[in-house]
Amino acid sequence: MSTDHFAEVERIIQEIQSFPLEDATSLEPFRLQFLGSKSQLKPLLAAIGQVEAAQRKAYGLRVNQARQLAEETYALAKERFGSASENVGPIPDLGLPALSLVQGRRHPISQVMDRILEIFGRIGFSVVEDREVEDEWHNFTALNTPDDHPARDMQDTYYLRDFPGRLLRTHSSSVQSRYMTKHQPPIRILAPGRVYRNETISARSHCQFHQVEGLYIDQGVSMADLRQTLLFFAREMFGKDARIRLRPSYFPFTEPSAEMDIYWGLRDETDHRITKGTGWLEILGCGMVDPAVLQNCGIDPERYSGFAFGMGIERQAMLRYKVPDIRYFFENDLRFLRQF
Ligand code: PHE
């Protein structure tokens, strides 16, 4: 019985090799005979299990070689005849206008985001991303904002109904606390991403937006380093003559804290409106990382110090592209998106 199987396989191999594959019309008969569901090889492949144990391995090998030979022969022939047959047919009218290529674009938020990441990338900041559904510890507690702390009200939070203690991150500082618990200084990272706050949606604010936050921790990092880093950024982003100022402010996770304004100017009515008549425009929050935050995350505040900053992206995109309403960024209206 086994010898019969062997002989049968050899016979089919002969047949495959001598099959007259001469043009496209011979492809289908070949396929039916050796590859289709009714191919001659099918029962021989199925018979592997019946061959007596001592010969099974050799038989299995040979029958699979036959199958491979059939597949390769078919593929080669198809390539040869297939390409020939595609050349026939009417010659296209070369006078017709060409079809225009529809080209996609980067979303304006992505463009501004990429630019910010690129600028800080040049001075050694690398990008770290993490989850948007966070726990209270990484979003608040580690960042010196314990339960009942009034500062939790600064960022109206969406909690997940079915997952106690879980929330949509209100800032990407949560990525920083995650990173600090896993890495020791020197740390120089940027955390870009989407954040959520329960805010009334209007032309100027939305319940979701994007941030880039930065964190730098090492020995002897000072406020002067922070200022210099931010000045570098402002000049790259807004032009060589950009002027900045730091105004004292408050964040639970930094001490001292500041807000940075850039000088926008007072050239026309709109400038007066968006800068509230001062010519200055706030674009980010920053400060020296509070020693308590370092402590919470397992970094020795006696040895290390650092600064952090965080900025909203929509705001900068609105300024850059003169977009009057933040909602446009989330509506995916092609008439809007095609302009960038
Ligand atoms: N996390 C703050 C916010 O979302 C921004 C910030 C980051 C401020 C780092 C200071 C330092 O508003």
Short mmCIF file of C-alpha atoms and ligand atoms in Angstrom, two decimals:
data_model
loop_
_atom_site.label_atom_id
_atom_site.label_comp_id
_atom_site.label_asym_id
_atom_site.label_seq_id
_atom_site.Cartn_x
_atom_site.Cartn_y
_atom_site.Cartn_z
CA MET A 1 0.00 0.00 0.00
CA SER A 2 2.72 2.48 0.97
CA THR A 3 4.75 1.61 -2.08
CA ASP A 4 1.70 2.43 -4.18
CA HIS A 5 1.47 5.83 -2.56
CA PHE A 6 5.14 6.51 -3.25
CA ALA A 7 4.78 5.47 -6.87
CA GLU A 8 1.72 7.61 -7.27
CA VAL A 9 3.54 10.69 -5.95
CA GLU A 10 6.44 10.09 -8.37
CA ARG A 11 4.00 9.77 -11.21
CA ILE A 12 2.36 13.09 -10.37
CA ILE A 13 5.73 14.83 -10.11
CA GLN A 14 6.46 13.58 -13.63
CA GLU A 15 3.12 14.92 -14.80
CA ILE A 16 3.68 18.34 -13.24
CA GLN A 17 7.07 18.61 -14.90
CA SER A 18 5.80 17.58 -18.30
CA PHE A 19 2.52 19.51 -18.22
CA PRO A 20 2.22 21.69 -21.36
CA LEU A 21 1.99 25.11 -19.73
CA GLU A 22 2.19 27.11 -22.93
CA ASP A 23 -0.17 30.02 -22.57
CA ALA A 24 -2.73 31.59 -20.27
CA THR A 25 -5.42 29.07 -21.25
CA SER A 26 -3.42 26.17 -19.82
CA LEU A 27 -3.26 27.76 -16.34
CA GLU A 28 -6.70 26.73 -15.20
CA PRO A 29 -6.47 23.03 -16.22
CA PHE A 30 -3.14 22.87 -14.40
CA ARG A 31 -4.60 24.42 -11.30
CA LEU A 32 -7.57 22.04 -11.27
CA GLN A 33 -5.39 19.01 -11.74
CA PHE A 34 -2.71 19.76 -9.13
CA LEU A 35 -3.89 22.52 -6.79
CA GLY A 36 -7.66 22.78 -6.62
CA SER A 37 -9.90 21.05 -4.11
CA LYS A 38 -10.16 18.07 -6.46
CA SER A 39 -6.47 17.89 -7.27
CA GLN A 40 -4.74 14.54 -7.59
CA LEU A 41 -2.43 15.47 -4.77
CA LYS A 42 -5.20 15.94 -2.27
CA PRO A 43 -5.86 12.26 -1.44
CA LEU A 44 -2.11 11.63 -1.36
CA LEU A 45 -1.61 14.40 1.19
CA ALA A 46 -4.49 13.04 3.21
CA ALA A 47 -2.90 9.61 3.14
CA ILE A 48 0.17 10.63 5.13
CA GLY A 49 -1.47 9.36 8.30
CA GLN A 50 -2.12 5.92 6.81
CA VAL A 51 1.43 5.23 5.70
CA GLU A 52 3.20 2.88 8.05
CA ALA A 53 5.22 4.63 10.70
CA ALA A 54 8.70 3.71 9.45
CA GLN A 55 8.08 5.36 6.08
CA ARG A 56 5.75 8.12 7.10
CA LYS A 57 8.38 10.82 7.39
CA ALA A 58 9.95 10.15 4.02
CA TYR A 59 6.57 9.93 2.37
CA GLY A 60 5.32 13.16 3.96
CA LEU A 61 8.41 14.95 2.76
CA ARG A 62 8.05 13.71 -0.80
CA VAL A 63 4.35 14.45 -1.14
CA ASN A 64 4.91 17.96 0.20
CA GLN A 65 7.71 18.46 -2.29
CA ALA A 66 5.25 17.55 -5.01
CA ARG A 67 2.75 20.07 -3.70
CA GLN A 68 5.42 22.77 -3.54
CA LEU A 69 6.52 21.98 -7.05
CA ALA A 70 2.95 22.36 -8.28
CA GLU A 71 2.54 25.69 -6.48
CA GLU A 72 5.78 27.12 -7.74
CA THR A 73 5.25 25.95 -11.30
CA TYR A 74 1.82 27.52 -11.27
CA ALA A 75 3.01 30.81 -9.78
CA LEU A 76 5.83 31.10 -12.32
CA ALA A 77 3.55 30.39 -15.26
CA LYS A 78 0.98 32.82 -13.97
CA GLU A 79 3.56 35.55 -13.71
CA ARG A 80 4.73 34.87 -17.24
CA PHE A 81 1.36 34.65 -18.95
CA GLY A 82 -0.45 37.01 -16.62
CA SER A 83 1.74 39.96 -17.47
CA ALA A 84 1.48 39.24 -21.17
CA SER A 85 -2.29 39.19 -21.06
CA GLU A 86 -2.45 42.49 -19.21
CA ASN A 87 -0.77 44.25 -22.08
CA VAL A 88 -3.57 43.56 -24.49
CA GLY A 89 -6.60 45.81 -24.61
CA PRO A 90 -7.31 49.24 -26.01
CA ILE A 91 -4.57 51.85 -25.90
CA PRO A 92 -5.71 54.61 -23.50
CA ASP A 93 -6.44 58.04 -24.91
CA LEU A 94 -3.27 59.90 -24.10
CA GLY A 95 -4.97 63.23 -24.68
CA LEU A 96 -7.27 62.89 -21.68
CA PRO A 97 -6.54 65.13 -18.68
CA ALA A 98 -4.69 63.30 -15.89
CA LEU A 99 -6.53 62.35 -12.73
CA SER A 100 -5.50 64.70 -9.95
CA LEU A 101 -3.90 63.17 -6.90
CA VAL A 102 -5.79 63.79 -3.68
CA GLN A 103 -3.15 64.43 -1.07
CA GLY A 104 -3.81 64.11 2.64
CA ARG A 105 -2.51 66.64 5.16
CA ARG A 106 -1.44 66.73 8.75
CA HIS A 107 -4.00 68.07 11.16
CA PRO A 108 -3.10 71.62 12.27
CA ILE A 109 -2.85 70.42 15.88
CA SER A 110 -0.36 67.74 14.82
CA GLN A 111 1.63 70.29 12.88
CA VAL A 112 2.00 72.61 15.86
CA MET A 113 2.66 69.67 18.18
CA ASP A 114 5.37 68.28 15.91
CA ARG A 115 7.03 71.66 15.73
CA ILE A 116 7.15 71.97 19.51
CA LEU A 117 8.53 68.44 19.91
CA GLU A 118 11.13 69.14 17.26
CA ILE A 119 12.32 72.36 18.93
CA PHE A 120 12.76 70.74 22.35
CA GLY A 121 14.18 67.64 20.69
CA ARG A 122 17.10 69.73 19.52
CA ILE A 123 18.09 70.43 23.14
CA GLY A 124 17.86 66.85 24.25
CA PHE A 125 14.25 66.29 25.28
CA SER A 126 12.82 62.94 24.25
CA VAL A 127 9.16 62.08 23.86
CA VAL A 128 7.30 59.85 26.32
CA GLU A 129 3.67 58.86 25.93
CA ASP A 130 1.32 57.11 28.29
CA ARG A 131 -2.33 56.32 29.03
CA GLU A 132 -5.24 58.75 28.92
CA VAL A 133 -7.29 56.85 31.51
CA GLU A 134 -5.37 57.48 34.70
CA ASP A 135 -5.62 56.79 38.40
CA GLU A 136 -5.92 59.57 40.95
CA TRP A 137 -2.48 58.94 42.31
CA HIS A 138 -0.59 59.69 39.10
CA ASN A 139 -2.84 62.55 38.02
CA PHE A 140 -3.14 64.27 41.41
CA THR A 141 -1.73 62.72 44.57
CA ALA A 142 1.84 62.15 43.38
CA LEU A 143 1.78 65.69 42.05
CA ASN A 144 1.25 67.12 45.49
CA THR A 145 -2.50 67.45 45.10
CA PRO A 146 -3.94 65.15 47.78
CA ASP A 147 -7.63 64.41 48.16
CA ASP A 148 -9.62 67.41 49.41
CA HIS A 149 -6.90 69.74 48.20
CA PRO A 150 -8.66 72.80 46.78
CA ALA A 151 -6.34 72.70 43.77
CA ARG A 152 -8.25 69.67 42.49
CA ASP A 153 -10.95 72.14 41.60
CA MET A 154 -8.58 73.95 39.27
CA GLN A 155 -9.10 71.15 36.81
CA ASP A 156 -12.66 69.89 36.66
CA THR A 157 -12.31 66.17 36.26
CA TYR A 158 -14.17 63.43 34.44
CA TYR A 159 -14.27 60.33 36.62
CA LEU A 160 -15.17 56.98 35.10
CA ARG A 161 -18.48 55.83 36.54
CA ASP A 162 -17.76 52.11 36.39
CA PHE A 163 -14.13 52.26 37.53
CA PRO A 164 -13.74 53.86 40.95
CA GLY A 165 -10.60 55.97 41.24
CA ARG A 166 -10.10 56.11 37.48
CA LEU A 167 -10.35 59.34 35.55
CA LEU A 168 -9.53 60.91 32.21
CA ARG A 169 -6.22 62.65 32.76
CA THR A 170 -6.62 66.38 33.24
CA HIS A 171 -3.06 67.14 32.20
CA SER A 172 -0.16 65.21 30.78
CA SER A 173 1.78 65.81 34.01
CA SER A 174 0.47 62.34 34.87
CA VAL A 175 2.99 60.98 32.35
CA GLN A 176 5.73 62.74 34.29
CA SER A 177 4.79 61.18 37.61
CA ARG A 178 4.64 57.77 35.92
CA TYR A 179 8.04 58.30 34.38
CA MET A 180 9.67 59.53 37.59
CA THR A 181 8.57 56.48 39.55
CA LYS A 182 10.35 54.28 37.02
CA HIS A 183 13.47 56.30 36.13
CA GLN A 184 16.17 58.09 38.06
CA PRO A 185 17.66 61.40 36.91
CA PRO A 186 18.92 62.75 34.64
CA ILE A 187 15.43 63.00 33.18
CA ARG A 188 14.65 65.18 30.19
CA ILE A 189 11.28 64.33 28.70
CA LEU A 190 8.32 65.76 26.84
CA ALA A 191 4.85 64.37 27.34
CA PRO A 192 2.53 65.26 24.46
CA GLY A 193 -1.08 64.15 24.31
CA ARG A 194 -4.76 64.66 24.73
CA VAL A 195 -6.24 65.74 28.05
CA TYR A 196 -9.79 66.18 29.33
CA ARG A 197 -11.55 68.66 31.57
CA ASN A 198 -15.18 69.15 32.34
CA GLU A 199 -15.47 72.59 30.87
CA THR A 200 -18.30 74.27 29.06
CA ILE A 201 -17.62 74.10 25.37
CA SER A 202 -17.30 77.50 23.73
CA ALA A 203 -15.28 79.24 21.05
CA ARG A 204 -12.38 79.50 23.51
CA SER A 205 -12.51 76.31 25.54
CA HIS A 206 -13.27 72.64 25.01
CA CYS A 207 -13.63 69.57 27.20
CA GLN A 208 -10.75 67.94 25.36
CA PHE A 209 -7.52 69.48 24.16
CA HIS A 210 -3.84 68.74 23.67
CA GLN A 211 -0.83 69.55 25.78
CA VAL A 212 2.89 69.23 25.67
CA GLU A 213 4.51 69.10 29.07
CA GLY A 214 8.23 69.07 29.73
CA LEU A 215 10.27 67.83 32.67
CA TYR A 216 13.95 68.23 33.38
CA ILE A 217 15.56 66.79 36.50
CA ASP A 218 19.23 66.61 37.31
CA GLN A 219 21.73 67.89 39.86
CA GLY A 220 21.77 71.65 40.24
CA VAL A 221 18.94 72.55 37.86
CA SER A 222 17.83 76.12 38.56
CA MET A 223 15.17 78.64 37.66
CA ALA A 224 17.71 80.26 35.33
CA ASP A 225 17.85 77.03 33.33
CA LEU A 226 14.07 77.06 33.08
CA ARG A 227 13.97 80.62 31.86
CA GLN A 228 16.72 80.07 29.32
CA THR A 229 15.06 76.91 27.98
CA LEU A 230 11.74 78.69 27.58
CA LEU A 231 13.37 81.68 25.91
CA PHE A 232 15.05 79.35 23.44
CA PHE A 233 11.69 77.75 22.72
CA ALA A 234 9.88 81.08 22.28
CA ARG A 235 12.48 82.33 19.82
CA GLU A 236 12.37 79.17 17.75
CA MET A 237 8.60 79.05 17.79
CA PHE A 238 7.64 82.71 17.43
CA GLY A 239 10.70 84.29 15.84
CA LYS A 240 14.14 85.58 16.80
CA ASP A 241 12.78 88.75 18.35
CA ALA A 242 10.27 87.03 20.60
CA ARG A 243 10.14 88.44 24.11
CA ILE A 244 8.96 86.52 27.14
CA ARG A 245 8.10 87.32 30.70
CA LEU A 246 7.48 85.08 33.69
CA ARG A 247 4.67 86.06 36.04
CA PRO A 248 4.40 84.47 39.50
CA SER A 249 1.59 81.96 39.62
CA TYR A 250 0.49 78.88 41.51
CA PHE A 251 0.53 75.16 40.72
CA PRO A 252 0.51 72.51 43.43
CA PHE A 253 3.39 70.58 41.86
CA THR A 254 5.84 73.44 41.37
CA GLU A 255 7.41 75.92 43.77
CA PRO A 256 7.99 78.62 42.76
CA SER A 257 5.49 78.59 39.92
CA ALA A 258 5.09 80.97 37.02
CA GLU A 259 3.15 81.61 33.87
CA MET A 260 4.97 82.58 30.76
CA ASP A 261 3.71 85.29 28.44
CA ILE A 262 5.09 86.14 25.05
CA TYR A 263 4.91 89.64 23.67
CA TRP A 264 2.30 89.58 20.96
CA GLY A 265 2.12 93.28 20.23
CA LEU A 266 -0.74 95.73 19.82
CA ARG A 267 -0.92 96.32 16.10
CA ASP A 268 -4.63 96.08 15.55
CA GLU A 269 -7.99 95.62 17.13
CA THR A 270 -7.64 91.81 17.34
CA ASP A 271 -4.32 92.11 19.16
CA HIS A 272 -6.00 94.34 21.72
CA ARG A 273 -8.81 91.85 22.14
CA ILE A 274 -6.74 88.66 22.50
CA THR A 275 -4.16 90.24 24.79
CA LYS A 276 -6.79 92.16 26.77
CA GLY A 277 -5.05 95.39 25.93
CA THR A 278 -1.67 94.43 27.42
CA GLY A 279 0.13 93.15 24.33
CA TRP A 280 1.19 90.06 26.32
CA LEU A 281 -0.23 86.61 25.81
CA GLU A 282 -0.03 83.73 28.26
CA ILE A 283 1.10 80.50 26.67
CA LEU A 284 2.31 78.16 29.39
CA GLY A 285 2.59 77.29 33.06
CA CYS A 286 5.89 76.29 34.62
CA GLY A 287 7.98 76.15 37.75
CA MET A 288 10.57 74.31 39.80
CA VAL A 289 9.34 70.82 40.64
CA ASP A 290 8.18 70.80 44.26
CA PRO A 291 10.53 68.63 46.40
CA ALA A 292 7.45 66.81 47.72
CA VAL A 293 6.70 65.61 44.17
CA LEU A 294 10.21 64.23 43.76
CA GLN A 295 9.89 62.52 47.12
CA ASN A 296 6.52 60.98 46.19
CA CYS A 297 8.02 59.53 43.03
CA GLY A 298 11.13 58.10 44.66
CA ILE A 299 13.66 60.75 43.65
CA ASP A 300 15.92 62.23 46.32
CA PRO A 301 15.11 65.97 46.58
CA GLU A 302 18.36 66.59 48.48
CA ARG A 303 20.35 65.47 45.47
CA TYR A 304 18.19 66.51 42.57
CA SER A 305 16.13 69.44 41.44
CA GLY A 306 14.25 70.15 38.27
CA PHE A 307 11.78 72.21 36.35
CA ALA A 308 8.52 71.45 34.58
CA PHE A 309 6.35 73.29 32.14
CA GLY A 310 3.09 72.62 30.36
CA MET A 311 1.38 74.26 27.42
CA GLY A 312 -1.84 73.92 25.51
CA ILE A 313 -1.59 73.25 21.79
CA GLU A 314 -4.96 74.47 20.54
CA ARG A 315 -4.27 77.94 21.84
CA GLN A 316 -1.03 78.16 19.92
CA ALA A 317 -2.59 76.71 16.78
CA MET A 318 -5.37 79.31 17.00
CA LEU A 319 -2.80 82.07 17.19
CA ARG A 320 -0.60 80.70 14.48
CA TYR A 321 -3.35 80.07 11.95
CA LYS A 322 -5.78 82.75 13.15
CA VAL A 323 -8.52 80.23 13.90
CA PRO A 324 -11.37 82.02 15.69
CA ASP A 325 -13.07 78.97 17.25
CA ILE A 326 -11.44 76.01 19.05
CA ARG A 327 -14.31 73.72 18.05
CA TYR A 328 -13.16 73.65 14.43
CA PHE A 329 -10.21 71.49 15.45
CA PHE A 330 -12.47 68.63 16.55
CA GLU A 331 -15.13 68.65 13.86
CA ASN A 332 -13.12 67.06 11.06
CA ASP A 333 -14.72 69.27 8.45
CA LEU A 334 -12.61 68.89 5.33
CA ARG A 335 -13.31 72.47 4.25
CA PHE A 336 -11.48 73.52 7.40
CA LEU A 337 -8.74 70.89 7.39
CA ARG A 338 -7.81 71.43 3.73
CA GLN A 339 -6.58 74.93 4.53
CA PHE A 340 -3.47 73.76 6.40
N1 PHE B 1 -0.10 70.77 34.43
C1 PHE B 1 -0.37 72.18 34.34
C2 PHE B 1 -1.69 72.39 33.63
O1 PHE B 1 -2.19 71.48 33.02
C3 PHE B 1 0.70 72.91 33.57
C4 PHE B 1 2.02 72.90 34.27
C5 PHE B 1 2.91 71.88 34.03
C6 PHE B 1 2.36 73.88 35.18
C7 PHE B 1 4.13 71.85 34.67
C8 PHE B 1 3.56 73.86 35.82
C9 PHE B 1 4.44 72.85 35.55
O2 PHE B 1 -2.25 73.43 33.69
#
